[in-house]
Tab-separated table of C-alpha atoms in Angstrom:
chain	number	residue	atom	x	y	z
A	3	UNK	CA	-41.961	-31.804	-51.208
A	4	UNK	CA	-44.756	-34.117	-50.433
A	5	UNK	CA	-46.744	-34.020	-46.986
A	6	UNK	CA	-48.559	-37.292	-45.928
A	7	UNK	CA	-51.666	-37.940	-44.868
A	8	UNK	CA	-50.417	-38.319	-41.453
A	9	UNK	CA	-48.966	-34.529	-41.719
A	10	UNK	CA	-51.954	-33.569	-42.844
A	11	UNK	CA	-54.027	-34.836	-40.047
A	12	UNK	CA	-51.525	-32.727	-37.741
A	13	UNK	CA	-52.311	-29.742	-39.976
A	14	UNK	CA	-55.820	-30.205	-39.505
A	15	UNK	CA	-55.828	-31.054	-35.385
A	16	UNK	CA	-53.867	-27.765	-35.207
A	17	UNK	CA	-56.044	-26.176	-37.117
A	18	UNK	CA	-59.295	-26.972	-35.643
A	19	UNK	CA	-58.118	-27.214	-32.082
A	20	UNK	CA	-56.586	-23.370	-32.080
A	21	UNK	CA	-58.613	-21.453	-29.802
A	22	UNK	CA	-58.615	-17.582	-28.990
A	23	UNK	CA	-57.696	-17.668	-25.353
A	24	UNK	CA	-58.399	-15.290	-22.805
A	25	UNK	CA	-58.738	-16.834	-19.434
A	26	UNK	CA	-56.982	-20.316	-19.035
A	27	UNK	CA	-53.184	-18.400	-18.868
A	28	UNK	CA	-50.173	-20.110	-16.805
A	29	UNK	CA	-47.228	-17.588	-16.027
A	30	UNK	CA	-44.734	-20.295	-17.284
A	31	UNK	CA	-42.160	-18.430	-19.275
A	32	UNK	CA	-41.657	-18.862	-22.881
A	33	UNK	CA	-38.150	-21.048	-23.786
A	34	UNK	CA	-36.995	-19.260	-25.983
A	35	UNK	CA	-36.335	-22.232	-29.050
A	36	UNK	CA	-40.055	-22.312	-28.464
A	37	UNK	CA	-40.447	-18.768	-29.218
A	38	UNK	CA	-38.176	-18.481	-31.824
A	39	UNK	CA	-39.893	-21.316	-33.920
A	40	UNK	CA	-43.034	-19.174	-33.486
A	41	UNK	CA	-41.815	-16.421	-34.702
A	42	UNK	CA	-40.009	-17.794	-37.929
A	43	UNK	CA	-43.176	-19.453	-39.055
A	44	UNK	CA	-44.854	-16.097	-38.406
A	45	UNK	CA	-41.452	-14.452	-40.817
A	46	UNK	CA	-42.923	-17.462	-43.503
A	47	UNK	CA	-46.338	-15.675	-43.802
A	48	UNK	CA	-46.778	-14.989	-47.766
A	49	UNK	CA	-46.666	-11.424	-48.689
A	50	UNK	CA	-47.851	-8.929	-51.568
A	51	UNK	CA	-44.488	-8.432	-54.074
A	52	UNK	CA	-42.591	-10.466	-50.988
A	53	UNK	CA	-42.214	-6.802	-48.781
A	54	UNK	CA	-42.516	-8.679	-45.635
A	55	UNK	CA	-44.092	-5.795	-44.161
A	56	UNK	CA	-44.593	-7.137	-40.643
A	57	UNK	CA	-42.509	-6.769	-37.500
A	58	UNK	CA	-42.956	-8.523	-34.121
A	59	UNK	CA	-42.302	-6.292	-30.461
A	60	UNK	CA	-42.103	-7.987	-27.657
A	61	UNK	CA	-44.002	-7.272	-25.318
A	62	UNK	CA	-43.047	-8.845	-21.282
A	63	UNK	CA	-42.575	-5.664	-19.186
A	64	UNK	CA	-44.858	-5.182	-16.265
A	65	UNK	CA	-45.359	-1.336	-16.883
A	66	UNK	CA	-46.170	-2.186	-20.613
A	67	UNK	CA	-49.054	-4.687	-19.706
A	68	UNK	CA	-50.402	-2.566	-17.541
A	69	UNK	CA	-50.704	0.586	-19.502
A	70	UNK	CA	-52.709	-1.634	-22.363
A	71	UNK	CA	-54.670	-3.200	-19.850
A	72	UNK	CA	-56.244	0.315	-18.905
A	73	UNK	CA	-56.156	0.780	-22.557
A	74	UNK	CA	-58.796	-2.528	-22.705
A	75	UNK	CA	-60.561	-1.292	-19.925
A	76	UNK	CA	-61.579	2.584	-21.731
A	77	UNK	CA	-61.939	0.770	-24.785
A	78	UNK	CA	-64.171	-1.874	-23.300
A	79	UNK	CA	-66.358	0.453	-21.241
A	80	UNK	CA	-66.653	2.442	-24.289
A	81	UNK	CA	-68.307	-0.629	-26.092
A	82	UNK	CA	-70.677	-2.097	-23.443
A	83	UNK	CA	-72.366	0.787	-24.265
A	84	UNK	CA	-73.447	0.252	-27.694
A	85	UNK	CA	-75.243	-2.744	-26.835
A	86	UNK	CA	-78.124	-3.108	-25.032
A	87	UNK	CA	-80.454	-4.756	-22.438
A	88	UNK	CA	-79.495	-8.501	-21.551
A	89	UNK	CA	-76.779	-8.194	-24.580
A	90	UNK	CA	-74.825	-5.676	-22.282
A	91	UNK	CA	-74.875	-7.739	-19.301
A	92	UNK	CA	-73.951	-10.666	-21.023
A	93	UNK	CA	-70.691	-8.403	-22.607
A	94	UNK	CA	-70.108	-7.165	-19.466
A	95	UNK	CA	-69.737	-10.250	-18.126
A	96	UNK	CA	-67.365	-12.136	-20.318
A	97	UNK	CA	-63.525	-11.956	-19.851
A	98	UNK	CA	-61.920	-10.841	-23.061
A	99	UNK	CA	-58.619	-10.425	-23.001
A	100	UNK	CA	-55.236	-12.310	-20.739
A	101	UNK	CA	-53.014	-8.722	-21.290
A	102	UNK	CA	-51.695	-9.175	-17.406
A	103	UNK	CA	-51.646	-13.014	-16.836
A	104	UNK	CA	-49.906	-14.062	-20.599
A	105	UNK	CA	-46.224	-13.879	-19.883
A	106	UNK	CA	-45.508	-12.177	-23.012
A	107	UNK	CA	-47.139	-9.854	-25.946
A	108	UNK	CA	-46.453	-9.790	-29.280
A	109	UNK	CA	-47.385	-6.762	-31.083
A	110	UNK	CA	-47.727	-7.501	-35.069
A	111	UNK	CA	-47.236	-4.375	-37.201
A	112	UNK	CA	-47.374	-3.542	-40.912
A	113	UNK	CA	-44.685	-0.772	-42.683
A	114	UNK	CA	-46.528	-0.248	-45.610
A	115	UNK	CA	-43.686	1.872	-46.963
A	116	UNK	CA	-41.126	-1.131	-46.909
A	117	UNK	CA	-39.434	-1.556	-50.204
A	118	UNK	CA	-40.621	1.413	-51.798
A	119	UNK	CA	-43.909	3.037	-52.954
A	120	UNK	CA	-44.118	1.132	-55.691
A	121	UNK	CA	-44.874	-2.605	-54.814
A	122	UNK	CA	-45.584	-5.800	-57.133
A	123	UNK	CA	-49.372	-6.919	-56.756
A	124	UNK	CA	-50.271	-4.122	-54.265
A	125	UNK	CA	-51.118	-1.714	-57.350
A	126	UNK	CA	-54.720	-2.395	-57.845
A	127	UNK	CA	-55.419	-3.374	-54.215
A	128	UNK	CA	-53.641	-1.405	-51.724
A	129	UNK	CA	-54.373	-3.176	-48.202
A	130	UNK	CA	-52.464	-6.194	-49.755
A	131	UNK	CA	-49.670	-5.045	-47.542
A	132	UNK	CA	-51.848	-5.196	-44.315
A	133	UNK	CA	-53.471	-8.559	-45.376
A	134	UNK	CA	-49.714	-9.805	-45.596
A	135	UNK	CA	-49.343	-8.901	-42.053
A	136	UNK	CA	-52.638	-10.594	-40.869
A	137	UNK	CA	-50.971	-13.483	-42.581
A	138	UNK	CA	-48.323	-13.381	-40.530
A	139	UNK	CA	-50.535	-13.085	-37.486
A	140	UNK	CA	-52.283	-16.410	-38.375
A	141	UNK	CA	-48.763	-18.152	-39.474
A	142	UNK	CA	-48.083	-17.473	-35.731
A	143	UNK	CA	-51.115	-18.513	-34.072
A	144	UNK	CA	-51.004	-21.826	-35.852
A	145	UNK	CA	-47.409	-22.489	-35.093
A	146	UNK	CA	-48.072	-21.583	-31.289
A	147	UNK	CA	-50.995	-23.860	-31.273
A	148	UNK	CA	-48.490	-26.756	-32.724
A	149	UNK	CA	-46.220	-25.731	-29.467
A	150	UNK	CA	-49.384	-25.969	-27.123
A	151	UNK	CA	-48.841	-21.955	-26.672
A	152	UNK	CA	-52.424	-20.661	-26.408
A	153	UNK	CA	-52.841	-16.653	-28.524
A	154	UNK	CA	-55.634	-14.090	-27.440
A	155	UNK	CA	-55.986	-11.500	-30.397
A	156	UNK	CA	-57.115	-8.223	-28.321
A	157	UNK	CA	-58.820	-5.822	-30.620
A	158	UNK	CA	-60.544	-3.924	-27.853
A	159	UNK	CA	-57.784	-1.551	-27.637
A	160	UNK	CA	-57.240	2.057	-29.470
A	161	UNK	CA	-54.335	1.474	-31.464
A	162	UNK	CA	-52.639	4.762	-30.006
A	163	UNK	CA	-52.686	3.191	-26.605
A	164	UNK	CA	-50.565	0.151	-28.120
A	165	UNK	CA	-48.678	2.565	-30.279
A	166	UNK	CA	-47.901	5.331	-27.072
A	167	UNK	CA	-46.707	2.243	-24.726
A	168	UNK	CA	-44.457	0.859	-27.403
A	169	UNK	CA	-43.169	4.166	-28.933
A	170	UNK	CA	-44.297	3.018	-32.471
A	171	UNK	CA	-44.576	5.767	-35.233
A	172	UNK	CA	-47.257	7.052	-37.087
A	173	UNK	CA	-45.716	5.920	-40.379
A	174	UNK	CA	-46.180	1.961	-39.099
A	175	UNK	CA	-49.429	0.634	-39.264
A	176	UNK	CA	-50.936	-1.679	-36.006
A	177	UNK	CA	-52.327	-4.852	-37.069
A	178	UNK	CA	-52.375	-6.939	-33.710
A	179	UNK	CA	-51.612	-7.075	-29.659
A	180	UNK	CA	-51.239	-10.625	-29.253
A	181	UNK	CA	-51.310	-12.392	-25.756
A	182	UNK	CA	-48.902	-15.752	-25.837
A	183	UNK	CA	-48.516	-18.055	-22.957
A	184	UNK	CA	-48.903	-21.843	-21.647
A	185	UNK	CA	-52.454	-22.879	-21.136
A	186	UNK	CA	-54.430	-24.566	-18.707
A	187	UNK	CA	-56.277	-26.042	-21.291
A	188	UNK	CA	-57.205	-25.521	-24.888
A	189	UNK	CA	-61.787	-25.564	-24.498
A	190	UNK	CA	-63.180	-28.043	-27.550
A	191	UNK	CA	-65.080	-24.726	-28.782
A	192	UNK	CA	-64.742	-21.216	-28.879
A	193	UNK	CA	-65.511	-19.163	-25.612
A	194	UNK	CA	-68.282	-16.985	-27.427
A	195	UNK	CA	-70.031	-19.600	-29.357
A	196	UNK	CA	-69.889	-21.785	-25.629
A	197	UNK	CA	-71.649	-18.653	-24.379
A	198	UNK	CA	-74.358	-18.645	-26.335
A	199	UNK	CA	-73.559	-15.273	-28.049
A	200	UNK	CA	-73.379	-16.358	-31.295
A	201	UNK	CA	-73.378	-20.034	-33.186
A	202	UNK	CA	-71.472	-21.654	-35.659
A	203	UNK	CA	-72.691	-21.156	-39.032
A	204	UNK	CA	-72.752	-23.992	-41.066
A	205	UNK	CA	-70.373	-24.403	-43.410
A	206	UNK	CA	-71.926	-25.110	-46.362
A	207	UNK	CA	-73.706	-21.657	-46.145
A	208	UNK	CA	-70.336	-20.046	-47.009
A	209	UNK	CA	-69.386	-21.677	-49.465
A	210	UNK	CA	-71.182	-20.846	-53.204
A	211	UNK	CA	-70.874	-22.092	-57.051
A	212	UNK	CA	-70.140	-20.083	-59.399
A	213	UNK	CA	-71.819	-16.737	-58.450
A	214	UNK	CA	-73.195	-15.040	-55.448
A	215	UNK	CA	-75.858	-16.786	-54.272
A	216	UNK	CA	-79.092	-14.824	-56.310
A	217	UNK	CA	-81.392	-14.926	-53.139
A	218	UNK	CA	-78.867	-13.359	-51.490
A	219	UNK	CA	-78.247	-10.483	-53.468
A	220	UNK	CA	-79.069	-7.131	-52.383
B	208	UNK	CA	-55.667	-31.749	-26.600
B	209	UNK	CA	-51.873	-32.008	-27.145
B	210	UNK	CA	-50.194	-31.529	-30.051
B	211	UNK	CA	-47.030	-33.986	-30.435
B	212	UNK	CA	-43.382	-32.719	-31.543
B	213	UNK	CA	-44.513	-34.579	-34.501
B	214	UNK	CA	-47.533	-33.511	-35.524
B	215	UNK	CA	-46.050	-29.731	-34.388
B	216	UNK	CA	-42.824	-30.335	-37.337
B	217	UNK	CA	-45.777	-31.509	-39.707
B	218	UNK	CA	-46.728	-28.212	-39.054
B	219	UNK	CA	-44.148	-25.806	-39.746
B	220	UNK	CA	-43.062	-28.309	-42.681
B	221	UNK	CA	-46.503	-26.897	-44.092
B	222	UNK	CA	-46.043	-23.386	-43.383
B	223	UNK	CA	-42.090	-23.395	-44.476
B	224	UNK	CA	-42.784	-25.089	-48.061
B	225	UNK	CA	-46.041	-23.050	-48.574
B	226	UNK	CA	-45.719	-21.103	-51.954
B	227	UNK	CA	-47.541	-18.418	-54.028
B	228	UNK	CA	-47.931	-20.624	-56.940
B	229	UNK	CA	-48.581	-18.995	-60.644
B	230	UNK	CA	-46.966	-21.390	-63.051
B	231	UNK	CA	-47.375	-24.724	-62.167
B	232	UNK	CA	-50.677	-25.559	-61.842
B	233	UNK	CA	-51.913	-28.718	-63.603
B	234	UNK	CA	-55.222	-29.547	-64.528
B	235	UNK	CA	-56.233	-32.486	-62.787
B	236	UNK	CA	-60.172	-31.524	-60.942
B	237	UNK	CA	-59.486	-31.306	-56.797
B	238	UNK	CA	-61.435	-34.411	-55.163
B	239	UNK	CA	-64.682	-33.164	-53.350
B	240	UNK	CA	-63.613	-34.888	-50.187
B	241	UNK	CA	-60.056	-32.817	-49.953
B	242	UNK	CA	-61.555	-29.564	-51.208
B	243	UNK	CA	-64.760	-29.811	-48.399
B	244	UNK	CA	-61.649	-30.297	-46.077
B	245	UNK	CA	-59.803	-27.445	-47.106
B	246	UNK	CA	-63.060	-25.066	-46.981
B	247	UNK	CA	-64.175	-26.471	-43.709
B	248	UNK	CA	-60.247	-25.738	-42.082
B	249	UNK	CA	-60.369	-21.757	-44.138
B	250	UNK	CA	-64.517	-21.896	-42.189
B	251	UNK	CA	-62.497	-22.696	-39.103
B	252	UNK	CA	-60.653	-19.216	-38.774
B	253	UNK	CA	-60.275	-17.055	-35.965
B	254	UNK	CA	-63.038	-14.003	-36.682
B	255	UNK	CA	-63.999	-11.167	-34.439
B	256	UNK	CA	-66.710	-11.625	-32.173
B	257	UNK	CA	-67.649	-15.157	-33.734
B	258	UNK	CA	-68.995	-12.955	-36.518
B	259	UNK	CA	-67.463	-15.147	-39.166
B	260	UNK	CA	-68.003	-12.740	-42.225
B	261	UNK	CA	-66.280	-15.018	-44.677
B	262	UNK	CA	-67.875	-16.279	-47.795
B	263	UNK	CA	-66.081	-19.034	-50.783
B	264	UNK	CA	-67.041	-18.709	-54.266
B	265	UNK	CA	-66.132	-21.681	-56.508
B	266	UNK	CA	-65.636	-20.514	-59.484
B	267	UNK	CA	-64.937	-23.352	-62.400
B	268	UNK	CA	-66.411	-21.816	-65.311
B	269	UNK	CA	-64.103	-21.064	-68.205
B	270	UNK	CA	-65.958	-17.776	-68.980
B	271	UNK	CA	-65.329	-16.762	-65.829
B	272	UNK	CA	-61.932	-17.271	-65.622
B	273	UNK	CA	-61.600	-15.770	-68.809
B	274	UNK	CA	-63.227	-12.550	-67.795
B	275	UNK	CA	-60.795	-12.282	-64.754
B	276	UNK	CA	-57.968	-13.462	-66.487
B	277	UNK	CA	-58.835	-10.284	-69.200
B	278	UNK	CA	-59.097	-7.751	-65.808
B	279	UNK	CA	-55.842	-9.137	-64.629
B	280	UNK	CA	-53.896	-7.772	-68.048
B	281	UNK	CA	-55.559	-5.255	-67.889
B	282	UNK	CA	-54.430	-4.274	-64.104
B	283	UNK	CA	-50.967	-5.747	-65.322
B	284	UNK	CA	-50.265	-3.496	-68.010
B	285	UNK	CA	-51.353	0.080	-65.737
B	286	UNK	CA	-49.125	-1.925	-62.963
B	287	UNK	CA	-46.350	-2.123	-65.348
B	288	UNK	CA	-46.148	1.843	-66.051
B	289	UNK	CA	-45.478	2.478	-62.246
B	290	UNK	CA	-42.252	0.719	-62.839
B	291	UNK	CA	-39.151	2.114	-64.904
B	292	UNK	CA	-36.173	0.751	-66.575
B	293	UNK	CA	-34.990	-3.050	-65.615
B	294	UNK	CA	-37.529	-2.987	-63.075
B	295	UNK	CA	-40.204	-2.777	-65.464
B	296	UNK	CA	-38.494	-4.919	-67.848
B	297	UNK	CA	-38.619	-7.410	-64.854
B	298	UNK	CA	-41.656	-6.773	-63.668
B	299	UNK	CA	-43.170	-7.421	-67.223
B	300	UNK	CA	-41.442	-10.755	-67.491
B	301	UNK	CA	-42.620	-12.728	-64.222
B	302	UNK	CA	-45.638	-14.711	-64.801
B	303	UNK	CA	-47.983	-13.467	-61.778
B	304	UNK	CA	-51.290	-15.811	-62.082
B	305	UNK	CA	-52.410	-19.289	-63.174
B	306	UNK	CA	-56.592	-17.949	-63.240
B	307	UNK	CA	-57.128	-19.997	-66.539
B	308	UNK	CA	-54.724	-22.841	-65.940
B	309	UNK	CA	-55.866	-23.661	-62.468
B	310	UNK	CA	-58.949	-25.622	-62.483
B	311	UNK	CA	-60.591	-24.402	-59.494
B	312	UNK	CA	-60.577	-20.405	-57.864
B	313	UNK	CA	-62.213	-19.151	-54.996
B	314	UNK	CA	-63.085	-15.547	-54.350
B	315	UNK	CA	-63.064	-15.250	-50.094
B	316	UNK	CA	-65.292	-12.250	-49.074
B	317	UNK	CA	-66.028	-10.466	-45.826
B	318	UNK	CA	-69.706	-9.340	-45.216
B	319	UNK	CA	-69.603	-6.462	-43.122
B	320	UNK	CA	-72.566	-6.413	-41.822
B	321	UNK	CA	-73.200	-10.233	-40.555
B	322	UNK	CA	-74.432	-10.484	-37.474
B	323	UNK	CA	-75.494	-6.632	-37.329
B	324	UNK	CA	-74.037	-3.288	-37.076
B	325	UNK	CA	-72.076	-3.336	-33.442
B	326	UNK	CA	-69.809	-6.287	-33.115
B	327	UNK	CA	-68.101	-7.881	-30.173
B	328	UNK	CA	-64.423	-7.093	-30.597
B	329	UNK	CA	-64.536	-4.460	-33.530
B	330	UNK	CA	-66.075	-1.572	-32.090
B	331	UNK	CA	-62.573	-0.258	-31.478
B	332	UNK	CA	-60.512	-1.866	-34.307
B	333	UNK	CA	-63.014	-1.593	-37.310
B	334	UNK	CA	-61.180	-3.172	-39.886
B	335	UNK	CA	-61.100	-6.528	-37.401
B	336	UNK	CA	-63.522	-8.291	-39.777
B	337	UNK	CA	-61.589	-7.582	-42.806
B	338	UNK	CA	-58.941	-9.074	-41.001
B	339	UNK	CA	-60.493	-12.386	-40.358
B	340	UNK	CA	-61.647	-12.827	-43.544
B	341	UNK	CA	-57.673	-12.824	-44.102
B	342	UNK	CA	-57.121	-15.524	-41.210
B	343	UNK	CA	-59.497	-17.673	-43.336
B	344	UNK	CA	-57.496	-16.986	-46.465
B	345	UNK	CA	-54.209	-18.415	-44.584
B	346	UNK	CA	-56.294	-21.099	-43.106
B	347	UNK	CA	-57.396	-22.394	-46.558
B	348	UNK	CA	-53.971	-21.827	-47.832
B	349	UNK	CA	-52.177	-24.111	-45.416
B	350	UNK	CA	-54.783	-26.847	-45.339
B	351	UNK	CA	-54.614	-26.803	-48.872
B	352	UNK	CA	-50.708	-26.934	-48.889
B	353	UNK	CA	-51.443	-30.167	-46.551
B	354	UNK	CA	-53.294	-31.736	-49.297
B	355	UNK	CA	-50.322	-31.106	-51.526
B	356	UNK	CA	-52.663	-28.586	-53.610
B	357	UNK	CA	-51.115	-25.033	-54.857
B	358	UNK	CA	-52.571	-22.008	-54.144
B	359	UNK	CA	-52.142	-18.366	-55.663
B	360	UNK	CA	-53.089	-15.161	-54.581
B	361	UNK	CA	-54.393	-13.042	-57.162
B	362	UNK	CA	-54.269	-9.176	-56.086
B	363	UNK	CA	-53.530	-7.356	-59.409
B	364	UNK	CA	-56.936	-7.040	-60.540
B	365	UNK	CA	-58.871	-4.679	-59.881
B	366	UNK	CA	-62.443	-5.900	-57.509
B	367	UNK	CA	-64.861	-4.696	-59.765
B	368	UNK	CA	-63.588	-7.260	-62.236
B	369	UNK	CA	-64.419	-10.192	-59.975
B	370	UNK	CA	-67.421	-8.137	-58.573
B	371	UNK	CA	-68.814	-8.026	-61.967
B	372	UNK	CA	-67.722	-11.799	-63.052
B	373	UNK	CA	-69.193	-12.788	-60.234
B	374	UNK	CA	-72.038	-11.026	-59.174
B	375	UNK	CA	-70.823	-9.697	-55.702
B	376	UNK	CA	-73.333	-7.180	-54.487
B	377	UNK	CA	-71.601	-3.856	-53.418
B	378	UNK	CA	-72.069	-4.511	-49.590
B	379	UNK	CA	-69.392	-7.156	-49.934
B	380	UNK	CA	-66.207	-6.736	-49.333
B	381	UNK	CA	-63.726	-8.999	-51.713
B	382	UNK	CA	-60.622	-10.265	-49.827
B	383	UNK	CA	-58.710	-12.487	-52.139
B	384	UNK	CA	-59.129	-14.360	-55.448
B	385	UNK	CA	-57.169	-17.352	-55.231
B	386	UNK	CA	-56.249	-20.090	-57.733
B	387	UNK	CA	-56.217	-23.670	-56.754
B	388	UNK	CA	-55.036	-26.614	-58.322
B	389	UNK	CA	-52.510	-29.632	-58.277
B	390	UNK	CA	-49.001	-28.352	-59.034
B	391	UNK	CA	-45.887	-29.743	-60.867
B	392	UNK	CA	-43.926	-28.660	-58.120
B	393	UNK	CA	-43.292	-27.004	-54.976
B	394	UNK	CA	-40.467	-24.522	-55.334
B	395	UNK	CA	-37.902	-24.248	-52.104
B	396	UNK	CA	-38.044	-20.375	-51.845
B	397	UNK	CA	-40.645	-17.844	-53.494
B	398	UNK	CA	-40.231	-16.886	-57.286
B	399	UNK	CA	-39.553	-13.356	-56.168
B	400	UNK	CA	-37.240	-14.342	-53.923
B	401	UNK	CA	-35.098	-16.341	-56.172
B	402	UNK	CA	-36.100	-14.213	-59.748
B	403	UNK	CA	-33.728	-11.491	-57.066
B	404	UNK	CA	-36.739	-9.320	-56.957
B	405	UNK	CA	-36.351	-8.774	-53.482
B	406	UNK	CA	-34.498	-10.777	-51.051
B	407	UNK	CA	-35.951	-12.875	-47.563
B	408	UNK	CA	-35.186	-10.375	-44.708
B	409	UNK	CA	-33.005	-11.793	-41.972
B	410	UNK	CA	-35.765	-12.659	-39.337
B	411	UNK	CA	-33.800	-11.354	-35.936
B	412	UNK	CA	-34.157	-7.852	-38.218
B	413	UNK	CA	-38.293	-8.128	-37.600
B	414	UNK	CA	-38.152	-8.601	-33.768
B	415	UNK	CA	-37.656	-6.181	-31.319
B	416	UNK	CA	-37.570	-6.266	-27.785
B	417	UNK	CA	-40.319	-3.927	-25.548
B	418	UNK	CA	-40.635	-1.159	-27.708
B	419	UNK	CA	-40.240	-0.062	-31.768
B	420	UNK	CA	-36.654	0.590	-32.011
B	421	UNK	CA	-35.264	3.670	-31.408
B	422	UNK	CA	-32.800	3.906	-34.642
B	423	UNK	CA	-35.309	3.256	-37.148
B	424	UNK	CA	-37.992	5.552	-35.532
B	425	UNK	CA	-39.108	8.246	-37.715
């Protein structure tokens, strides 16, 4: 199956225009065709000996939000504290997460015991599984960019407040709480690079021939 | 910036016909044009506070390859002992990489430490850079799908291999080794999927509503 330039050029606009959003939610529910597009691409995500390890709770009950908003806020106070002087105030200041305004959450998990102990290409690296799920995560954020759904990944949470509010078990691994809603707008850059807190690197600094780059080597 | 129904079904017609490709890579060299747009799209992941830890190695030497291509049979064969009867039988029969056919791999990486010890966004969730590092993997994996280019994810080899080949110091983390090339064809469903390996889960069986379901919790 071919995809044409003009596809391409879709792929890319989606691509660079996905944002991680944390302020700019509208309540506007979800239809669910919408979400249910979202979540197939997200299903689509490759994964290590094709376990599919990933499943997808969610997450609109009031009670719910709230309990991993106060979650954010521990975890949150917790970190402003390991940085320091101006760099505190300016983390203090920024809004990080959308956990009460995005309509709905989508918690991405990983059962790393799916199909077995035993799974094809996960033998001589054993986070494949998780990485398959992260795939998944990025699968979804994609697709809800092509539906003009904005995604805040929030990672300032203990993963046993997420796991206590949605009764998950020990046994299943937490990769992501996911916020998903309509968007006031999608900003031309991301919020922290906008802020000043950190740039852009250039790209042709990642990228290397060959080798590890010699001066580089420690 | 909108996206359009079209450009959104130019989309998922990327992310549905994406495959883990291992046989059908043909020789042809990548134009420098489509593979600085297919870096630049992977350089444009979502990563924990802006840290962007990534790193691409191009690796076109046939040494190289051959030197990864010798840790992947060896990582094979141990693999091969976990398995027993058909399974092994089956196991040993699928053909799992393309490293020497493909005319181009990348090794993505994750530096740690960019951008210092304390990181927005991770100081809860350490394993958050790992995880973007990941995102950038499916970034470069779907922009390359765009361009009609293969990719395959090698993970059954162990990282000192590609550490050593490629001269990785130890403070950096190796995500993925991926071949890239031109293919013959895209397949319609994954080779495991249609070698009866394992089959595609139904995706209604990955969501849940609210909370982990109650039946399956251990």
């Amino acid at each position: 199956m071919n995809i044409s330039p003009e596809e391409r050029d879709a792929v890319y606009k989606t691509i660079f225009s996905r944002r991680d959003v944390r302020r700019e939610f509208k309540p506007n529910p979800i239809p669910h065709d919408v979400l249910d597009r979202v979540l197939l691409a997200a299903h689509h995500a490759p994964s290590v000996g094709f376990m599919q390890p990933w499943d997808f709770i969610l997450v609109s009950k009031r009670e719910s939000k709230t309990q991993i908003k106060q979650g954010f806020l521990q975890a949150h106070a917790e970190a402003a504290e390991l940085f320091e002087g101006e760099r505190k105030e300016q983390y203090k200041s920024f809004k990080l997460e959308g956990i009460e305004e995005a309509p709905l959450g989508i918690c991405v998990t990983c059962d790393r015991s799916r199909t077995g102990s035993i799974v094809l290409g996960r033998t001589a690296k054993p986070e494949m599984d998780l990485f398959s799920s992260v795939c998944a995560v990025q699968n979804l954020w994609l697709a809800a960019r092509a539906e003009n759904l904005g995604v805040g990944w929030v990672s300032i949470v203990h993963d046993k407040v997420i796991r206590d509010t949605l009764n998950i078990p020990e046994s299943i691994d937490i990769i992501a709480y996911l916020c998903v809603g309509y968007v006031e707008e999608f900003h031309d850059t991301p919020d922290l690079e906008r802020a000043g807190w950190l740039p852009r690197r250039d790209a042709s600094s990642a990228i290397h021939y060959e080798s590890w780059p010699e001066s580089s080597k420690e």
